[in-house]
XYZ file of C-alpha atoms in Angstrom:
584
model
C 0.768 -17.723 -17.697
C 0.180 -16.566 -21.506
C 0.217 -13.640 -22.690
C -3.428 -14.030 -23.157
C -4.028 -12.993 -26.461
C -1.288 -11.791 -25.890
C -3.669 -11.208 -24.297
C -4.079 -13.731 -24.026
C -2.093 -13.497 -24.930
C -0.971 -14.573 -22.398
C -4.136 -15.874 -21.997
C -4.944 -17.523 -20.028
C -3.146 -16.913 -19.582
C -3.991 -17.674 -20.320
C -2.524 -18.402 -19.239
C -2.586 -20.267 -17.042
C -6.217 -19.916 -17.657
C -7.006 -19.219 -13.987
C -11.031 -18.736 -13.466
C -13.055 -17.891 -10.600
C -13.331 -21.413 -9.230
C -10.065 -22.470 -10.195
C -11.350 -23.266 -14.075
C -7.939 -23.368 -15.281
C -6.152 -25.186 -18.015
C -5.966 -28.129 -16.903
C -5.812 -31.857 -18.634
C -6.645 -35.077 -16.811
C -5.180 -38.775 -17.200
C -7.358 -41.861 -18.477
C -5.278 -44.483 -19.825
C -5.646 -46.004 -22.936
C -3.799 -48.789 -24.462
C -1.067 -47.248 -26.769
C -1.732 -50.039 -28.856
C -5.047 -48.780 -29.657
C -6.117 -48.245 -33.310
C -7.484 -44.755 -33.379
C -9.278 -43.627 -36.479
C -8.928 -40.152 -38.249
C -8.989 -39.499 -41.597
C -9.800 -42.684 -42.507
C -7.130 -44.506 -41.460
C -5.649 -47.018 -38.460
C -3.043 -45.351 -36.419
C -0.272 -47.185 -35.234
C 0.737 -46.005 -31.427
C 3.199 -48.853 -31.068
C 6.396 -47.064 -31.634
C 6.801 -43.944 -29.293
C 6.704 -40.370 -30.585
C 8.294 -37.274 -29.468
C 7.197 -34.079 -31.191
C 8.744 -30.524 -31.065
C 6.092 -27.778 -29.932
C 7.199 -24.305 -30.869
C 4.915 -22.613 -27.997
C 4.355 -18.661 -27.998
C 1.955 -19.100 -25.553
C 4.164 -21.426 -22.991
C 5.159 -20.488 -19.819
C 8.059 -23.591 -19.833
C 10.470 -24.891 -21.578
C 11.688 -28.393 -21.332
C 9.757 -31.785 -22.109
C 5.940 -32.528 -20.587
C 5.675 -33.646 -17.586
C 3.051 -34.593 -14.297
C 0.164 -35.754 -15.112
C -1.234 -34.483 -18.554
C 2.597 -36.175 -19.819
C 1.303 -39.457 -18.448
C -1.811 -39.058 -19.727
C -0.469 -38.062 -23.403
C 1.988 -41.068 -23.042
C -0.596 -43.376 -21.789
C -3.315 -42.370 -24.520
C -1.080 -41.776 -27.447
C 2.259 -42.975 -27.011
C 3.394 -39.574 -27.339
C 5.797 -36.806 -25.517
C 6.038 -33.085 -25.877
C 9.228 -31.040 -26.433
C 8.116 -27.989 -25.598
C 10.281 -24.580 -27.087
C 9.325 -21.609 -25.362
C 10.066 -17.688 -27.012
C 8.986 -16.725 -23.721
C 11.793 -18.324 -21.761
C 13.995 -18.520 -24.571
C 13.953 -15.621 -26.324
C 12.068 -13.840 -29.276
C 15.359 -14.757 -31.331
C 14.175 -18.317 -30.985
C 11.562 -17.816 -33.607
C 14.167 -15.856 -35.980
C 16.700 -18.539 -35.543
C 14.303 -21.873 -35.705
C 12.784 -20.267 -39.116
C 15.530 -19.293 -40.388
C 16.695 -22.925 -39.990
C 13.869 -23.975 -41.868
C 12.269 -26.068 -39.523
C 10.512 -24.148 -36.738
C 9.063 -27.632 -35.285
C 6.505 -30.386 -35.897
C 3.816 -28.771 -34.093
C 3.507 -24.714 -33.953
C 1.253 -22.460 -31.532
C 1.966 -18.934 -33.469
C 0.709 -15.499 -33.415
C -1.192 -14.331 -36.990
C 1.271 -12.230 -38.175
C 3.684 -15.361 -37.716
C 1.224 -17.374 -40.125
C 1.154 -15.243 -42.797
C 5.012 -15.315 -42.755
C 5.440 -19.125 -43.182
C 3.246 -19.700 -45.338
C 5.105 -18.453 -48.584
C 7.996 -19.505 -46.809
C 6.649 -23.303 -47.287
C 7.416 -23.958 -43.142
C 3.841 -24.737 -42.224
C 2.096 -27.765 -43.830
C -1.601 -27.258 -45.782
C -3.879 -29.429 -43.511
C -7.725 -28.890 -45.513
C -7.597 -32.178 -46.465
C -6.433 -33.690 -43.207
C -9.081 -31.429 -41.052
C -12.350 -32.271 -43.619
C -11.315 -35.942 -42.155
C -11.323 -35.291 -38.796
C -14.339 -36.942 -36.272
C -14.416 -34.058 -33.714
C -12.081 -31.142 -36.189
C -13.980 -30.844 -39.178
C -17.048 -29.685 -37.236
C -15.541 -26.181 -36.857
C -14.236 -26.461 -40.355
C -17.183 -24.228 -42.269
C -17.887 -21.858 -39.570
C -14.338 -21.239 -37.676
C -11.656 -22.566 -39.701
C -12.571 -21.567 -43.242
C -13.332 -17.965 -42.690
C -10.419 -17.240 -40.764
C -8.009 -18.655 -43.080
C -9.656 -16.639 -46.143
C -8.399 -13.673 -44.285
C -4.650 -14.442 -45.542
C -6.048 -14.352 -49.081
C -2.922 -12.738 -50.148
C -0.524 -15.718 -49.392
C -3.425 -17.997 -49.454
C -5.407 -17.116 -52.393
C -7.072 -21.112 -52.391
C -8.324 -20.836 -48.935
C -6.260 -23.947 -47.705
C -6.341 -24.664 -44.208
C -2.882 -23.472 -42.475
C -3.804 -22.705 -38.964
C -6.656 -23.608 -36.902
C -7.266 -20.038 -34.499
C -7.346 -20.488 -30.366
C -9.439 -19.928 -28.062
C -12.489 -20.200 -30.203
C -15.797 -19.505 -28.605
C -19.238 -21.279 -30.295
C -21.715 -18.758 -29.341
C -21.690 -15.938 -31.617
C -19.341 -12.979 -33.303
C -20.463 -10.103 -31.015
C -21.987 -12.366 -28.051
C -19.987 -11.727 -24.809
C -20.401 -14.728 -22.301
C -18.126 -13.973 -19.200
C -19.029 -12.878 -15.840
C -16.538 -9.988 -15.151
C -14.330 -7.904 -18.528
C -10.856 -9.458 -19.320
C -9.563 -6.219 -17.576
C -11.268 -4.560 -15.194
C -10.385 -3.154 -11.056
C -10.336 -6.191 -8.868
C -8.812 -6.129 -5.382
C -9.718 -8.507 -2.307
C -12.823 -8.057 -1.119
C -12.422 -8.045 2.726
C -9.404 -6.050 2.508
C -11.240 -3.617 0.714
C -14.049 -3.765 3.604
C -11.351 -3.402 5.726
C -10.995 -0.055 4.693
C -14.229 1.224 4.862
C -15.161 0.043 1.021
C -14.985 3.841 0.332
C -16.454 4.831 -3.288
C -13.847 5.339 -6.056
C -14.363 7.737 -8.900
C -11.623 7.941 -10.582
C -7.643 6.652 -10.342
C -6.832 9.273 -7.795
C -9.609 7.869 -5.243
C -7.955 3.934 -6.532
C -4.142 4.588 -5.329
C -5.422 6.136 -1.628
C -7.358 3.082 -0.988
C -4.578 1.100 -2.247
C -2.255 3.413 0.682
C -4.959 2.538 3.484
C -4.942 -1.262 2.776
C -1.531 -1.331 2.535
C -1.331 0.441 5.648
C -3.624 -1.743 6.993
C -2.765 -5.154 6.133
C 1.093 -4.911 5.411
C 1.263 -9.227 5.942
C -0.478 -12.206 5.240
C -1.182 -13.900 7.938
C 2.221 -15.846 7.561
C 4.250 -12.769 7.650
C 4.769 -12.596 3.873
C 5.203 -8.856 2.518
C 1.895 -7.423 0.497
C 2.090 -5.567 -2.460
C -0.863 -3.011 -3.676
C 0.521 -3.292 -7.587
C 3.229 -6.087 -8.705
C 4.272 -5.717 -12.192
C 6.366 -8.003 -14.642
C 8.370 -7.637 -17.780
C 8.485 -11.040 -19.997
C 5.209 -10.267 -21.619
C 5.845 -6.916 -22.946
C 6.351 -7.309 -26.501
C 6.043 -4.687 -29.727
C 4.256 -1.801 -28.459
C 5.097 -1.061 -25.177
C 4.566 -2.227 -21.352
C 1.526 -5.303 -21.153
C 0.823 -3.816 -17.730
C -0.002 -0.639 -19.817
C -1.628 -1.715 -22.370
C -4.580 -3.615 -20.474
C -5.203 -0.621 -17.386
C -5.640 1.403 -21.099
C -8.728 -0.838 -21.586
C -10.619 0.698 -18.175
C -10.982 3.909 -20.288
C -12.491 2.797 -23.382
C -8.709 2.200 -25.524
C -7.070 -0.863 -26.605
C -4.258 -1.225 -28.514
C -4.748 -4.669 -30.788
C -2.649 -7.480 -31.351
C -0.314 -6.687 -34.931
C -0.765 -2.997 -33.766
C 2.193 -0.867 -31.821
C 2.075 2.706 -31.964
C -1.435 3.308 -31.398
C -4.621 2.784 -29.319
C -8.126 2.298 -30.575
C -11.170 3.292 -29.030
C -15.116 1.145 -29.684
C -16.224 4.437 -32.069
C -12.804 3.595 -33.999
C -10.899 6.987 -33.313
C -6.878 6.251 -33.230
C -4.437 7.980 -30.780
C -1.031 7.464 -31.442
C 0.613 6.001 -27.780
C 3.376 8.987 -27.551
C 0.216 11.405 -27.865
C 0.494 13.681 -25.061
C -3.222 12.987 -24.381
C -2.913 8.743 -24.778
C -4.006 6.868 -22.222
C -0.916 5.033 -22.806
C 0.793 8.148 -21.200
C -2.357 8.325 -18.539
C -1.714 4.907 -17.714
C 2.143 5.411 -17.177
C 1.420 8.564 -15.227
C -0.483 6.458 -12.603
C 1.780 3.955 -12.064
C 4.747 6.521 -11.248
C 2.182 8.189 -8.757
C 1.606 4.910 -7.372
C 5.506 4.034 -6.868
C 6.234 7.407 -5.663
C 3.614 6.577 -3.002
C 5.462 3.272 -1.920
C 2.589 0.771 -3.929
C 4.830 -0.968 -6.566
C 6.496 -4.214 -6.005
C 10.250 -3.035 -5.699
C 10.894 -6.687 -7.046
C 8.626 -5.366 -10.274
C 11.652 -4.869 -12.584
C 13.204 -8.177 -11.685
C 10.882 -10.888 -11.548
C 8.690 -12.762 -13.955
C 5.551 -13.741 -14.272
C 6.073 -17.138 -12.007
C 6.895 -14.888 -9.386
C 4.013 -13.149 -9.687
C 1.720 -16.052 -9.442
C 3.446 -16.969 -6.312
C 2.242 -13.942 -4.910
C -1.087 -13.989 -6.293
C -1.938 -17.531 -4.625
C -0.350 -16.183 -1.654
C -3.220 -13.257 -1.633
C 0.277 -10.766 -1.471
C -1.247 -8.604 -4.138
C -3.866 -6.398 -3.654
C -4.946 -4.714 -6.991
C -5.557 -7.107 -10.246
C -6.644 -6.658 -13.611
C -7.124 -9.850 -15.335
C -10.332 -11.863 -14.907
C -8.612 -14.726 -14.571
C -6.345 -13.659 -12.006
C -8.910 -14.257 -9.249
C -8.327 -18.391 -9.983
C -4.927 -18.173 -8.238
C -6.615 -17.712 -4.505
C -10.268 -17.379 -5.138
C -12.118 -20.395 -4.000
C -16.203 -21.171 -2.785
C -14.601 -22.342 0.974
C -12.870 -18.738 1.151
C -16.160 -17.500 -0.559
C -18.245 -18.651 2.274
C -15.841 -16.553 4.528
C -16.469 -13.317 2.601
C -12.918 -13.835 1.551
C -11.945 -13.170 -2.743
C -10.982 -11.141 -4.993
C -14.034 -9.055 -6.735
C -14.563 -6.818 -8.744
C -14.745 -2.665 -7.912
C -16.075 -0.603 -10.116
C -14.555 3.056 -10.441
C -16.766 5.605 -11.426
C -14.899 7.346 -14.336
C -13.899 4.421 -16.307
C -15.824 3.680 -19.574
C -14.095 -0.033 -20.799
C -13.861 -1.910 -24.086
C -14.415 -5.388 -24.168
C -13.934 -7.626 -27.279
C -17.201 -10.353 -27.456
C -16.360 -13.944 -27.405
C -13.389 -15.670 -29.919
C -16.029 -16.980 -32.325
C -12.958 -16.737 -34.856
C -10.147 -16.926 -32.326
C -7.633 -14.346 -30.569
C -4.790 -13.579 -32.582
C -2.460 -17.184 -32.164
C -3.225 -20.615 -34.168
C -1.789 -24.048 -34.197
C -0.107 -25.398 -37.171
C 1.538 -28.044 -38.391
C 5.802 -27.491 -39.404
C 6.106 -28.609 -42.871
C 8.158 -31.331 -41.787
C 6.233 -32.434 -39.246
C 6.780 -35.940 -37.897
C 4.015 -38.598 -38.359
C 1.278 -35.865 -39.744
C -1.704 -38.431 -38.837
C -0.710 -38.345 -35.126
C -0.269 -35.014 -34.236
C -3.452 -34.462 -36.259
C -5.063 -37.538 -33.948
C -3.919 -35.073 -30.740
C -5.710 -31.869 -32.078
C -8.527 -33.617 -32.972
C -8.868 -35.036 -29.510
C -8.265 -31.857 -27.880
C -11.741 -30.667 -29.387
C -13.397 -33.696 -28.186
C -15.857 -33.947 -25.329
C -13.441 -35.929 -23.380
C -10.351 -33.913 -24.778
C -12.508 -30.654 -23.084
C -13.181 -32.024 -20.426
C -9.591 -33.093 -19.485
C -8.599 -29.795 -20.498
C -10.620 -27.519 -19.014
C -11.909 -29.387 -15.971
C -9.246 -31.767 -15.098
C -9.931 -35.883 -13.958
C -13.238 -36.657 -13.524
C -13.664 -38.328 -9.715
C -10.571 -36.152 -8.612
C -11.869 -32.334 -9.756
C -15.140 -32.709 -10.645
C -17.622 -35.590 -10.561
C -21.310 -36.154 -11.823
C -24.408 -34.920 -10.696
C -27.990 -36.422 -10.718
C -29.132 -34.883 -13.586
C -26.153 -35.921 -15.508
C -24.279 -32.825 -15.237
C -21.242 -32.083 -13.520
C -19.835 -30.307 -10.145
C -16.463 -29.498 -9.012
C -15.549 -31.913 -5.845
C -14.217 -29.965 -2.737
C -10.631 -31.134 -3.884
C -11.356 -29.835 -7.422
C -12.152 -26.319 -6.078
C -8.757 -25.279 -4.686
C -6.120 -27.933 -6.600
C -4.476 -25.682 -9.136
C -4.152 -23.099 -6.029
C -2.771 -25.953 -3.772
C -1.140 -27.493 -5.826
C -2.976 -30.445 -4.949
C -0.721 -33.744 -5.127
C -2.361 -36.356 -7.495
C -2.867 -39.818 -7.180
C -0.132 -42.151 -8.225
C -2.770 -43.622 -10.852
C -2.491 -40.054 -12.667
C 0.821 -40.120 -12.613
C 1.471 -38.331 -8.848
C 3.086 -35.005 -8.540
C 1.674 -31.571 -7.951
C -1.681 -30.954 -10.030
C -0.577 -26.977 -10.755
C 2.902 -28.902 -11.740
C 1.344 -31.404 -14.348
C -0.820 -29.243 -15.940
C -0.952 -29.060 -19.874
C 2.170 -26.794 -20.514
C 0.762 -26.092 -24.111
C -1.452 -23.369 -22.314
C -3.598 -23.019 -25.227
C -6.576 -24.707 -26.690
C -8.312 -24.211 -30.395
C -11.839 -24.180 -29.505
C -11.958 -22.591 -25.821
C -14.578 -23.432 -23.007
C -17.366 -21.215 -23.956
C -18.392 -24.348 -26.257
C -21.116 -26.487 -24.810
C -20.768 -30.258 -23.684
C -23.128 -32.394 -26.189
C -23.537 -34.175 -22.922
C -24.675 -31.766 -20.497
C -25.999 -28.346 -22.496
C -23.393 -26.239 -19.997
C -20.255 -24.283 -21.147
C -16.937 -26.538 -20.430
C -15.771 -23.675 -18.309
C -17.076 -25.227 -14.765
C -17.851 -21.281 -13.703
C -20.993 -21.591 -15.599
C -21.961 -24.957 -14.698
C -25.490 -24.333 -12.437
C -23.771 -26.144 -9.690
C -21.043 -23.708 -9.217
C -23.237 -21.114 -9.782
C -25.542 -22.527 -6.685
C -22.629 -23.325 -4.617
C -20.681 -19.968 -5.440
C -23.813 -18.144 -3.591
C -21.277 -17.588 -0.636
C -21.241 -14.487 1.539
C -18.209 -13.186 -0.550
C -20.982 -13.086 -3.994
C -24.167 -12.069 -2.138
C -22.366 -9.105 -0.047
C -21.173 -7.817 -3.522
C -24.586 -8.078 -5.538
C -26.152 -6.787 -2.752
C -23.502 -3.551 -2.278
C -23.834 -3.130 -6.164
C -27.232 -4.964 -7.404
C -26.157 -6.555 -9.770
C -25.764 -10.080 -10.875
C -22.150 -10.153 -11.560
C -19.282 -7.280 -12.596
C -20.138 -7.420 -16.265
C -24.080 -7.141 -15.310
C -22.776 -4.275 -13.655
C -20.964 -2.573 -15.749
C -23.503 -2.984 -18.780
C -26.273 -1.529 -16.567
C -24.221 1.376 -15.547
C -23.198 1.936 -19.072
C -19.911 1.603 -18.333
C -18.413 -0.735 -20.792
C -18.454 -0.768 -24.819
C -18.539 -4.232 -26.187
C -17.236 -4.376 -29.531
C -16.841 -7.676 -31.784
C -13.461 -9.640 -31.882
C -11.692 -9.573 -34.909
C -9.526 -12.416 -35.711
C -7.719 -11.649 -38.845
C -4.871 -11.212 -41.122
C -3.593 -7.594 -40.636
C -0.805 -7.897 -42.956
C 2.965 -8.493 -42.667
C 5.490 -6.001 -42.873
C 8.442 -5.411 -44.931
C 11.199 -5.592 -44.079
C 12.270 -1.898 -43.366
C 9.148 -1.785 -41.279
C 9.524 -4.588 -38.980
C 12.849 -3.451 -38.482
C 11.460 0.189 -37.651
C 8.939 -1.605 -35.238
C 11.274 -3.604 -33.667
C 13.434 -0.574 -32.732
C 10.524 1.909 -31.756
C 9.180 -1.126 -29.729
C 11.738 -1.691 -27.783
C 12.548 2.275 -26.918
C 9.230 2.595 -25.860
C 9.466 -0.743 -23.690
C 12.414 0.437 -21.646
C 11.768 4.342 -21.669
C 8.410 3.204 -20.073
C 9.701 1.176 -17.290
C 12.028 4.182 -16.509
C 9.416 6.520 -16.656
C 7.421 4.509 -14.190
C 10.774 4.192 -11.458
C 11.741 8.068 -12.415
C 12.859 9.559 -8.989
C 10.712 12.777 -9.576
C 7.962 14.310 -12.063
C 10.125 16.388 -14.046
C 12.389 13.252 -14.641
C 9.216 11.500 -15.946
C 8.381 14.641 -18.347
C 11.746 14.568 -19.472
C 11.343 10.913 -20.485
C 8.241 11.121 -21.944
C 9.645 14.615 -24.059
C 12.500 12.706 -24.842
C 10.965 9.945 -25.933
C 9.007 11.357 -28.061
C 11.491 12.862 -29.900
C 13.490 9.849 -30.141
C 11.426 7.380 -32.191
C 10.819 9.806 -34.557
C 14.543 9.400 -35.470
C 13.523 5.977 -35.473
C 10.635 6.054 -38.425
C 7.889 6.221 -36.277
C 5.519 8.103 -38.708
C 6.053 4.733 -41.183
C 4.820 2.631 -38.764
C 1.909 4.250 -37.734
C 1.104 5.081 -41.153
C 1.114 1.037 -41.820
C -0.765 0.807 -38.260
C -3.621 3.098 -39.430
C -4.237 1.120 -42.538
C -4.833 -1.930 -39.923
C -6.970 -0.563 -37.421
C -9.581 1.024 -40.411
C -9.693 -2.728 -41.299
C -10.698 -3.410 -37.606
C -12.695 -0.712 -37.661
C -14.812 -2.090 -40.973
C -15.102 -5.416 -39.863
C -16.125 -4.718 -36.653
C -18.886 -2.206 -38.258
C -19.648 -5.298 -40.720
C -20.144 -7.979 -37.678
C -22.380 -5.209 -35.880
C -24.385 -4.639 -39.055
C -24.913 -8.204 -39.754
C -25.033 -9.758 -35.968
């Protein structure tokens, strides 16, 4: 899964971009001949001869070449196989050492910041000329592309085309389309019942009911052990513990990508995360309350995040906080059962939701400056925004996931609702092997799947289509909208006014020099591992002393430089989020 932004980053998870009904990232296989001449920017291209490219990945969960299905598909369609390089199973030094190099690979998925780096360095190739000739590309180019790559007027004072942002939305800078907040309390629905469904006001009221379903449902059915939290280490990065940083988002403060030593709130105050009032600190205090109670995954400091999808398609976990955490068990067969994880509201929190990606989430693709065959990779990207690119993508083979309707629109099939949690094997025409397994391993996309079909009107994420909406009226949806009248959690939360929806900035925040990147780097990582003491201390007073020493510590470490540079970002946040309200 990506650090969606890492957010997604790990977006998606995102990634993997687990939705409600299994709307995950997902690619399908149609073959094509890989002698076809395919047109873009004005040319024939040539898919006799085979091509490998490299595919420096921040958001991959793998390393190693593409496989399953979406390889055969790639291979079938283009003539073309992925090397895929992986800083999250590799290493962050695998950026440092690749660049250094000079040749990071021939096709890049990259964070901002990252961006702005190679592009003075001359490691990331100008591609205005090559997206204005796109078919599917150049669409985006005026609205998307442009403005977001005016942002790194500083390295980019022409306004070339570098990197082309992800998980770009089509509806509008401060429209927000999903049914439920990126982070929000979700726990299993039944379980919850189980319980007595008692009403939760605040974190306190959150850990006992977490004690009484543990209590109460200690197995799944096939005897393996359940876990109220489970947490995971390999998507921290600057700025603390990811499992942090997003529970911070229930009480109105986020701490943005490019940003590490402080949290940000919708009315743009800033609260440095060692602040003895941070909800950084709130958020560590309550999971130490929760593990001195017995409710945190002793496996927590060990494992990654594979482990912990294992557990969440196993229905072993019993609170989450990403949306798209429900795709790994949710499903509209376990829906009719009253069986799911949903969302439940606590009274207290107040959370901040960034609108839709119009401009992207804080990664882009790019092409390495001495990228092999230009006009191919090019060729991939611009299929990947394509109807049929989407629809592979997002939806997975049509006549195996999802078929069409009467009215020309399209439903998920019965195998189609539950094959990325079953891993459902594939037919040998799409190239066999699990369907989780084969999935795109490039877990990202440029524009995302709250664009519209031309064909059908609907949003390529299949959780919108109207016939998952009809068929998701299952017991498990109509008990909750009845128990909390509402249409859905976000429906919910905005009638409760419990949630502050501010616009998503996508921009250039600046790099840093040298002294403070190497200051960052430092305080980062202190804060990363004092946190993940803190939160296994044996006693409260060892957790104060932490937390006091802590505090102490990165000062030593230039932590008053770095949050100087970190204020100068967020007031730019703050602006142009002001600006996109102002002008909405």
């Amino acid at each position: 899964m990506s650090k969606r932004s890492k957010t997604v980053k790990k977006s998606m998870l995102v990634l993997c971009a687990c939705f409600l009904q299994a709307a995950v990232i997902l690619s399908g296989c149609e073959s094509a001949s890989q002698q076809t001449d395919t047109p873009v920017a004005g040319t024939a291209i040539d898919h006799s001869k085979p091509l490998t490219i490299t595919v420096f990945d921040n958001a991959a969960n793998y390393q190693g070449e593409q496989t399953g299905w979406y390889g055969k598909l790639l291979k079938d369609k283009f003539n073309l196989t992925l090397n895929i390089l992986s800083p999250q199973v590799a290493g962050d030094q695998l950026y440092k050492t690749r660049s250094a190099a000079g040749d990071l690979g021939d096709l890049l998925i990259i964070d901002n910041s990252q961006l702005e780096e190679l592009i003075p360095a001359g490691l990331v190739m100008d591609i205005t000329d090559k997206v204005k000739n796109t078919k599917y590309l150049s669409k985006y180019m005026d609205n998307h592309f442009k403005p977001f790559n005016a942002a790194f007027d500083k390295v980019n004072p022409n306004g070339k085309i570098y990197g082309l942002p992800t998980f770009e939305a089509d509806t509008s800078p401060t429209t927000f389309s999903e049914e439920i907040p990126y982070s929000s309390p979700i726990m299993p629905w039944d379980y919850y019942k189980g319980v007595g469904a008692p009403q939760l006001n605040n974190l306190t009221d959150l850990l006992n009911v977490l004690k009484k379903m543990q209590e109460k449902y200690p197995k799944t059915p096939d005897g393996k052990p359940i876990v109220p939290i489970t947490l995971w280490k390999d998507w921290d990065n600057n700025g603390g513990m990811e499992n942090v940083r997003w529970l911070s988002n229930w009480y109105g403060y986020e701490r943005p990508n490019g940003i590490t030593t402080l949290q940000l709130n919708a009315k743009g105050d800033m609260v440095p995360l060692i602040d003895d009032n941070s909800m950084y600190k709130k958020i560590l205090q309550f999971y130490f309350t929760a593990n001195q109670m017995g409710l945190v995954d002793p496996d927590s400091a060990s494992q990654d995040w594979n482990k912990v999808a294992e557990k969440l398609t196993n229905k072993q976990v019993l609170l989450l906080w990403y949306s798209w955490q429900r795709g790994f068990y949710n499903s509209i067969e376990r829906g009719k059962n009253g069986d799911g994880n949903v969302a439940i509201p606590i009274a207290d929190t107040h959370i901040i939701q960034n609108s839709d990606a119009y401009y992207g989430n804080g990664r882009v693709f790019a092409l390495g400056s001495k990228a092999k065959d230009p006009a191919r990779i090019m060729e991939f990207l611009d299929w990947l925004v394509s109807p049929e690119g989407m629809r592979y993508y997002t939806n997975g083979i049509e006549g195996f996931n999802y078929e069409k309707t009467a009215d020309g629109k399209f439903k998920l099939t019965e195998v189609g609702q539950t094959a990325f949690q079953k891993n459902t094997p594939v037919p040998a025409q799409y190239g066999g092997g699990g369907y989780q397994d084969g999935q795109s391993k490039i877990n990202s996309m440029i524009m995302s799947d709250f664009v519209k079909d031309p064909d059908t009107g609907e949003f390529y994420n299949n959780n919108y289509w109207n016939a998952t909406i009809e068929a998701n009226k299952t017991a498990l949806t109509i008990d909750w909208q009845k128990t909390y009248n509402a249409t859905n959690a976000t429906d919910y939360y905005l009638k409760n006014h419990m949630i502050d929806i501010v616009p998503n900035i996508n921009t250039s925040l600046g790099t840093d020099s040298s002294d403070i990147k190497n200051k960052r780097d430092q305080i980062s990582n202190y804060v990363k591992s004092t946190s993940w003491k803190m939160v296994f201390a044996k006693n409260q007073a060892e957790f104060d002393q932490l937390w006091a020493k802590m505090k102490i510590d990165v000062a030593g470490f230039g932590w008053n430089d770095v949050i100087a540079v970190d204020k100068a970002k967020a007031q730019k946040i703050v602006k142009m989020r002001a600006d996109a309200s102002a002008n909405k």
